[in-house]
C-alpha cells in the first residue's frame, strides 16, 4: 500500500453527522450550495476551474481513483471526474473491509477472507456517520475511530512473506448503489463494487467476517478500491 502526502483540497458543502446504529435508516443530508456564483480567487490557475462538459464528451461512469485514510475517523475518496450535486448520501451504501490474502502456489494452498475494520479498535462494526462533498472528492466520517497505525500494521504483513508467496492484508472500500446513487454532472452513476460485503453489513446482525472460496482467493480484492494509509504520525507526546 503506497503512502503519499497530498494537500487537502478545499471542499464545498458541510459536514453533518447522524447517530449510527446497526441498519442505519436515515440518510446524511447535504444542504444545496448557495446560488451565489462562485468567483475565482485572484491568480487562480485556469486548470483548477471546473469547466462545463461539451455535448458528446462523456468519459463514461465516474470512478474512485484513490481512497485514503486521513485520520482515525475519516476517509477521502477521489473521483475521476466531477460528481454532480448531492442532496444526500446513504451511509449504508459504503463499507470498509480488511482483506487478508495468502497464496502459496508451490504448496498448492491459498485462502482469503474479509473482516470488519471496526473490530481493530473497540470490537464494534465500523459505521459511516457523516459526509462532506467537494467537486472531485467525497469525505466520509466513520465510528468507532480506528487509529491510523493499525493501517500501517496491516501494510507490514506482506514484508514477512517467503519468496514466491503472496501474503497481503490491507484496507479496501466496497460500494453498493442504493436509492441515492452517486452520479457525475452528466447523470451517469458510479458503478457498484464489492456489493456482497456491503449487503452483509446491513441489518441488525451484520456479518463481520466472510471467507472467500479458495478458487476465488487469487482474484480477491481486484475489483475493490484499496485504501491508502494516511500520513505517518510524527513521534512525540500526544
CSV table of C-alpha atoms in Angstrom, one decimal:
chain,number,residue,atom,x,y,z
A,1,UNK,CA,0.0,0.0,0.0
A,2,UNK,CA,1.6,3.2,-1.1
A,3,UNK,CA,1.6,6.3,1.2
A,4,UNK,CA,1.5,9.7,-0.4
A,5,UNK,CA,1.4,13.1,1.0
A,6,UNK,CA,-1.3,15.2,-0.7
A,7,UNK,CA,-2.6,18.6,0.2
A,8,UNK,CA,-6.2,18.6,1.3
A,9,UNK,CA,-8.3,20.2,-1.4
A,10,UNK,CA,-10.9,22.8,-0.4
A,11,UNK,CA,-14.2,21.1,-0.1
A,12,UNK,CA,-17.6,22.5,-0.7
A,13,UNK,CA,-20.7,21.5,1.3
A,14,UNK,CA,-20.8,21.0,5.0
A,15,UNK,CA,-20.1,18.2,7.4
A,16,UNK,CA,-23.1,16.6,9.0
A,17,UNK,CA,-23.4,13.7,11.4
A,18,UNK,CA,-26.1,11.2,12.4
A,19,UNK,CA,-26.2,8.7,15.2
A,20,UNK,CA,-25.5,5.4,13.6
A,21,UNK,CA,-26.7,2.1,14.9
A,22,UNK,CA,-27.0,-1.3,13.0
A,23,UNK,CA,-29.1,-0.8,10.0
A,24,UNK,CA,-28.9,3.0,9.7
A,25,UNK,CA,-32.4,4.0,8.4
A,26,UNK,CA,-31.5,7.7,7.8
A,27,UNK,CA,-29.5,9.4,5.1
A,28,UNK,CA,-26.8,12.0,5.6
A,29,UNK,CA,-28.4,15.2,4.2
A,30,UNK,CA,-26.2,17.7,2.4
A,31,UNK,CA,-27.5,21.2,2.0
A,32,UNK,CA,-27.6,22.5,-1.6
A,33,UNK,CA,-24.9,25.0,-2.4
A,34,UNK,CA,-25.6,28.7,-2.3
A,35,UNK,CA,-27.0,30.2,-5.5
A,36,UNK,CA,-24.3,32.9,-5.4
A,37,UNK,CA,-22.0,32.5,-8.3
A,38,UNK,CA,-18.5,31.3,-7.4
A,39,UNK,CA,-15.8,33.8,-8.1
A,40,UNK,CA,-12.3,32.5,-8.7
A,41,UNK,CA,-9.6,33.8,-6.4
A,42,UNK,CA,-7.2,36.3,-7.9
A,43,UNK,CA,-4.4,34.4,-9.7
A,44,UNK,CA,-6.3,31.1,-9.6
A,45,UNK,CA,-4.8,28.8,-12.4
A,46,UNK,CA,-7.2,28.2,-15.3
A,47,UNK,CA,-6.6,24.4,-14.9
A,48,UNK,CA,-8.2,24.4,-11.5
A,49,UNK,CA,-11.5,25.7,-12.6
A,50,UNK,CA,-14.3,23.2,-13.3
A,51,UNK,CA,-15.2,23.5,-17.0
A,52,UNK,CA,-18.6,22.7,-18.4
A,53,UNK,CA,-18.8,19.4,-20.3
A,54,UNK,CA,-19.3,19.6,-24.0
A,55,UNK,CA,-22.1,17.6,-25.7
A,56,UNK,CA,-20.8,14.1,-26.6
A,57,UNK,CA,-17.8,14.5,-24.3
A,58,UNK,CA,-18.9,11.8,-21.8
A,59,UNK,CA,-15.9,9.8,-20.3
A,60,UNK,CA,-18.3,7.2,-19.0
A,61,UNK,CA,-19.2,6.3,-15.4
A,62,UNK,CA,-17.3,8.1,-12.7
A,63,UNK,CA,-14.6,6.1,-10.9
A,64,UNK,CA,-13.0,6.3,-7.5
A,65,UNK,CA,-9.4,6.6,-8.5
A,66,UNK,CA,-8.0,6.9,-5.0
A,67,UNK,CA,-9.1,6.4,-1.4
A,68,UNK,CA,-7.1,7.4,1.7
A,69,UNK,CA,-7.5,7.3,5.4
A,70,UNK,CA,-6.9,10.9,6.5
A,71,UNK,CA,-7.5,10.4,10.2
A,72,UNK,CA,-8.8,7.9,12.8
A,73,UNK,CA,-12.3,8.6,11.7
A,74,UNK,CA,-12.1,10.0,8.1
A,75,UNK,CA,-11.7,8.6,4.6
A,76,UNK,CA,-11.3,10.8,1.5
A,77,UNK,CA,-12.4,9.4,-1.9
A,78,UNK,CA,-11.0,11.0,-5.1
A,79,UNK,CA,-13.1,10.7,-8.3
A,80,UNK,CA,-12.0,10.5,-11.9
A,81,UNK,CA,-14.4,13.4,-12.8
A,82,UNK,CA,-16.6,16.0,-11.2
A,83,UNK,CA,-19.5,14.5,-9.3
A,84,UNK,CA,-22.9,16.1,-9.5
A,85,UNK,CA,-24.6,17.9,-6.6
A,86,UNK,CA,-25.5,15.5,-3.9
A,87,UNK,CA,-28.6,16.2,-1.8
A,88,UNK,CA,-27.9,13.2,0.5
A,89,UNK,CA,-25.6,10.2,1.0
A,90,UNK,CA,-26.8,6.9,2.2
A,91,UNK,CA,-24.2,5.6,4.7
A,92,UNK,CA,-25.4,2.0,4.1
A,93,UNK,CA,-24.0,2.2,0.6
A,94,UNK,CA,-20.4,2.1,1.8
A,95,UNK,CA,-18.4,-0.4,3.8
A,96,UNK,CA,-14.7,-0.9,4.6
A,97,UNK,CA,-13.1,-4.3,4.9
A,98,UNK,CA,-9.8,-5.7,6.0
A,99,UNK,CA,-8.9,-8.2,3.3
A,100,UNK,CA,-6.4,-10.9,4.1
A,101,UNK,CA,-5.0,-13.0,1.2
A,102,UNK,CA,-2.4,-15.8,1.3
A,103,UNK,CA,-1.4,-17.6,-2.0
A,104,UNK,CA,1.3,-20.3,-2.0
A,105,UNK,CA,1.4,-21.9,-5.5
A,106,UNK,CA,4.3,-24.2,-4.5
A,107,UNK,CA,2.3,-25.7,-1.6
A,108,UNK,CA,-1.0,-25.6,-3.6
A,109,UNK,CA,-2.6,-23.7,-0.7
A,110,UNK,CA,-4.4,-20.4,-0.6
A,111,UNK,CA,-7.1,-18.6,1.4
A,112,UNK,CA,-8.7,-15.1,1.6
A,113,UNK,CA,-11.3,-13.5,3.9
A,114,UNK,CA,-12.7,-10.2,4.8
A,115,UNK,CA,-13.4,-8.8,8.3
A,116,UNK,CA,-14.7,-5.6,9.7
A,117,UNK,CA,-12.1,-2.9,10.3
A,118,UNK,CA,-14.0,-1.6,13.3
A,119,UNK,CA,-13.0,-4.7,15.2
A,120,UNK,CA,-9.4,-3.5,15.2
A,121,UNK,CA,-10.5,-0.8,17.6
A,122,UNK,CA,-13.2,-1.5,20.2
A,123,UNK,CA,-14.9,-4.6,18.9
A,124,UNK,CA,-17.7,-2.7,17.2
A,125,UNK,CA,-18.7,-2.7,13.5
A,126,UNK,CA,-17.5,0.3,11.6
A,127,UNK,CA,-20.3,2.7,10.5
A,128,UNK,CA,-20.2,5.8,8.4
A,129,UNK,CA,-21.7,8.7,10.2
A,130,UNK,CA,-21.2,11.8,8.1
A,131,UNK,CA,-20.1,13.2,4.7
A,132,UNK,CA,-18.5,16.2,3.1
A,133,UNK,CA,-18.7,16.8,-0.6
A,134,UNK,CA,-16.3,18.6,-3.0
A,135,UNK,CA,-16.1,18.7,-6.7
A,136,UNK,CA,-13.8,15.8,-7.1
A,137,UNK,CA,-13.7,14.5,-3.5
A,138,UNK,CA,-16.0,12.9,-1.0
A,139,UNK,CA,-15.1,12.7,2.6
A,140,UNK,CA,-16.7,10.0,4.7
A,141,UNK,CA,-16.6,10.0,8.5
A,142,UNK,CA,-16.9,6.8,10.5
A,143,UNK,CA,-17.2,5.4,14.0
A,144,UNK,CA,-15.7,3.9,16.0
A,145,UNK,CA,-12.4,5.7,15.4
A,146,UNK,CA,-9.6,3.4,14.3
A,147,UNK,CA,-6.0,4.7,15.0
A,148,UNK,CA,-4.0,5.2,11.8
A,149,UNK,CA,-1.2,3.0,13.0
A,150,UNK,CA,-3.5,-0.1,12.5
A,151,UNK,CA,-3.5,0.6,8.8
A,152,UNK,CA,0.3,0.6,8.8
A,153,UNK,CA,0.5,-2.6,10.8
A,154,UNK,CA,-1.7,-4.3,8.2
A,155,UNK,CA,0.6,-2.9,5.4
A,156,UNK,CA,3.6,-4.5,7.0
A,157,UNK,CA,2.3,-8.1,7.0
A,158,UNK,CA,3.4,-8.6,3.4
A,159,UNK,CA,7.0,-8.0,4.4
A,160,UNK,CA,7.2,-11.4,6.1
A,161,UNK,CA,6.0,-13.5,3.2
A,162,UNK,CA,8.6,-16.0,1.9
A,163,UNK,CA,9.7,-15.8,-1.8
A,164,UNK,CA,7.0,-16.9,-4.2
A,165,UNK,CA,4.2,-16.4,-1.7
A,166,UNK,CA,1.6,-13.6,-1.9
A,167,UNK,CA,0.7,-12.6,1.6
A,168,UNK,CA,-1.3,-9.4,1.8
A,169,UNK,CA,-3.5,-7.7,4.3
A,170,UNK,CA,-5.0,-4.3,3.5
A,171,UNK,CA,-8.0,-2.0,3.8
A,172,UNK,CA,-10.5,-1.9,0.9
A,173,UNK,CA,-13.6,0.1,0.2
A,174,UNK,CA,-16.8,-1.5,-1.0
A,175,UNK,CA,-19.8,0.3,-2.6
A,176,UNK,CA,-23.3,-0.8,-3.4
A,177,UNK,CA,-25.5,1.9,-5.0
A,178,UNK,CA,-28.9,2.2,-3.3
A,179,UNK,CA,-31.8,4.6,-3.6
A,180,UNK,CA,-29.4,7.6,-3.7
A,181,UNK,CA,-26.7,6.8,-6.2
A,182,UNK,CA,-23.6,9.0,-6.6
A,183,UNK,CA,-23.6,10.5,-10.2
A,184,UNK,CA,-21.3,12.7,-12.2
A,185,UNK,CA,-22.6,16.0,-13.6
A,186,UNK,CA,-23.9,14.3,-16.7
A,187,UNK,CA,-26.1,12.0,-14.5
A,188,UNK,CA,-24.0,8.8,-15.0
A,189,UNK,CA,-24.0,6.7,-11.8
A,190,UNK,CA,-20.9,5.4,-10.0
A,191,UNK,CA,-20.8,1.6,-10.6
A,192,UNK,CA,-21.0,-0.7,-7.6
A,193,UNK,CA,-18.1,-2.9,-6.5
A,194,UNK,CA,-17.8,-5.4,-3.7
A,195,UNK,CA,-21.5,-5.4,-3.1
A,196,UNK,CA,-21.6,-8.7,-1.2
A,197,UNK,CA,-19.7,-7.3,1.7
A,198,UNK,CA,-22.0,-4.2,1.8
A,199,UNK,CA,-25.1,-6.3,1.9
A,200,UNK,CA,-23.6,-8.5,4.6
A,201,UNK,CA,-23.1,-5.4,6.8
A,202,UNK,CA,-26.7,-4.3,6.7
A,203,UNK,CA,-29.3,-5.5,9.2
A,204,UNK,CA,-29.4,-5.8,12.9
A,205,UNK,CA,-26.8,-8.5,13.0
A,206,UNK,CA,-24.1,-7.5,10.5
A,207,UNK,CA,-21.7,-10.2,9.2
A,208,UNK,CA,-18.3,-9.3,10.5
A,209,UNK,CA,-16.2,-11.9,8.8
A,210,UNK,CA,-16.6,-13.7,5.4
A,211,UNK,CA,-14.5,-16.5,4.0
A,212,UNK,CA,-13.8,-16.3,0.2
A,213,UNK,CA,-13.8,-19.5,-1.8
A,214,UNK,CA,-10.3,-20.9,-2.2
A,215,UNK,CA,-10.7,-20.9,-6.0
A,216,UNK,CA,-11.5,-17.2,-5.9
A,217,UNK,CA,-8.8,-16.3,-3.5
A,218,UNK,CA,-6.2,-15.2,-6.2
A,219,UNK,CA,-8.7,-12.7,-7.5
A,220,UNK,CA,-9.7,-11.3,-4.1
A,221,UNK,CA,-9.6,-7.5,-4.0
A,222,UNK,CA,-9.1,-7.0,-7.7
A,223,UNK,CA,-12.5,-5.2,-8.2
A,224,UNK,CA,-12.2,-3.2,-5.0
A,225,UNK,CA,-10.7,0.2,-4.1
A,226,UNK,CA,-7.6,-0.2,-1.9
A,227,UNK,CA,-7.4,2.4,0.9
A,228,UNK,CA,-4.0,4.1,1.4
A,229,UNK,CA,-2.7,4.7,4.9
A,230,UNK,CA,-2.7,8.3,6.0
A,231,UNK,CA,0.4,10.4,6.7
A,232,UNK,CA,2.7,9.0,9.3
A,233,UNK,CA,2.1,10.4,12.8
A,234,UNK,CA,5.3,12.1,14.0
A,235,UNK,CA,6.9,10.8,17.1
A,236,UNK,CA,6.5,12.5,20.4
A,237,UNK,CA,3.9,13.0,23.1
A,238,UNK,CA,0.2,13.0,22.2
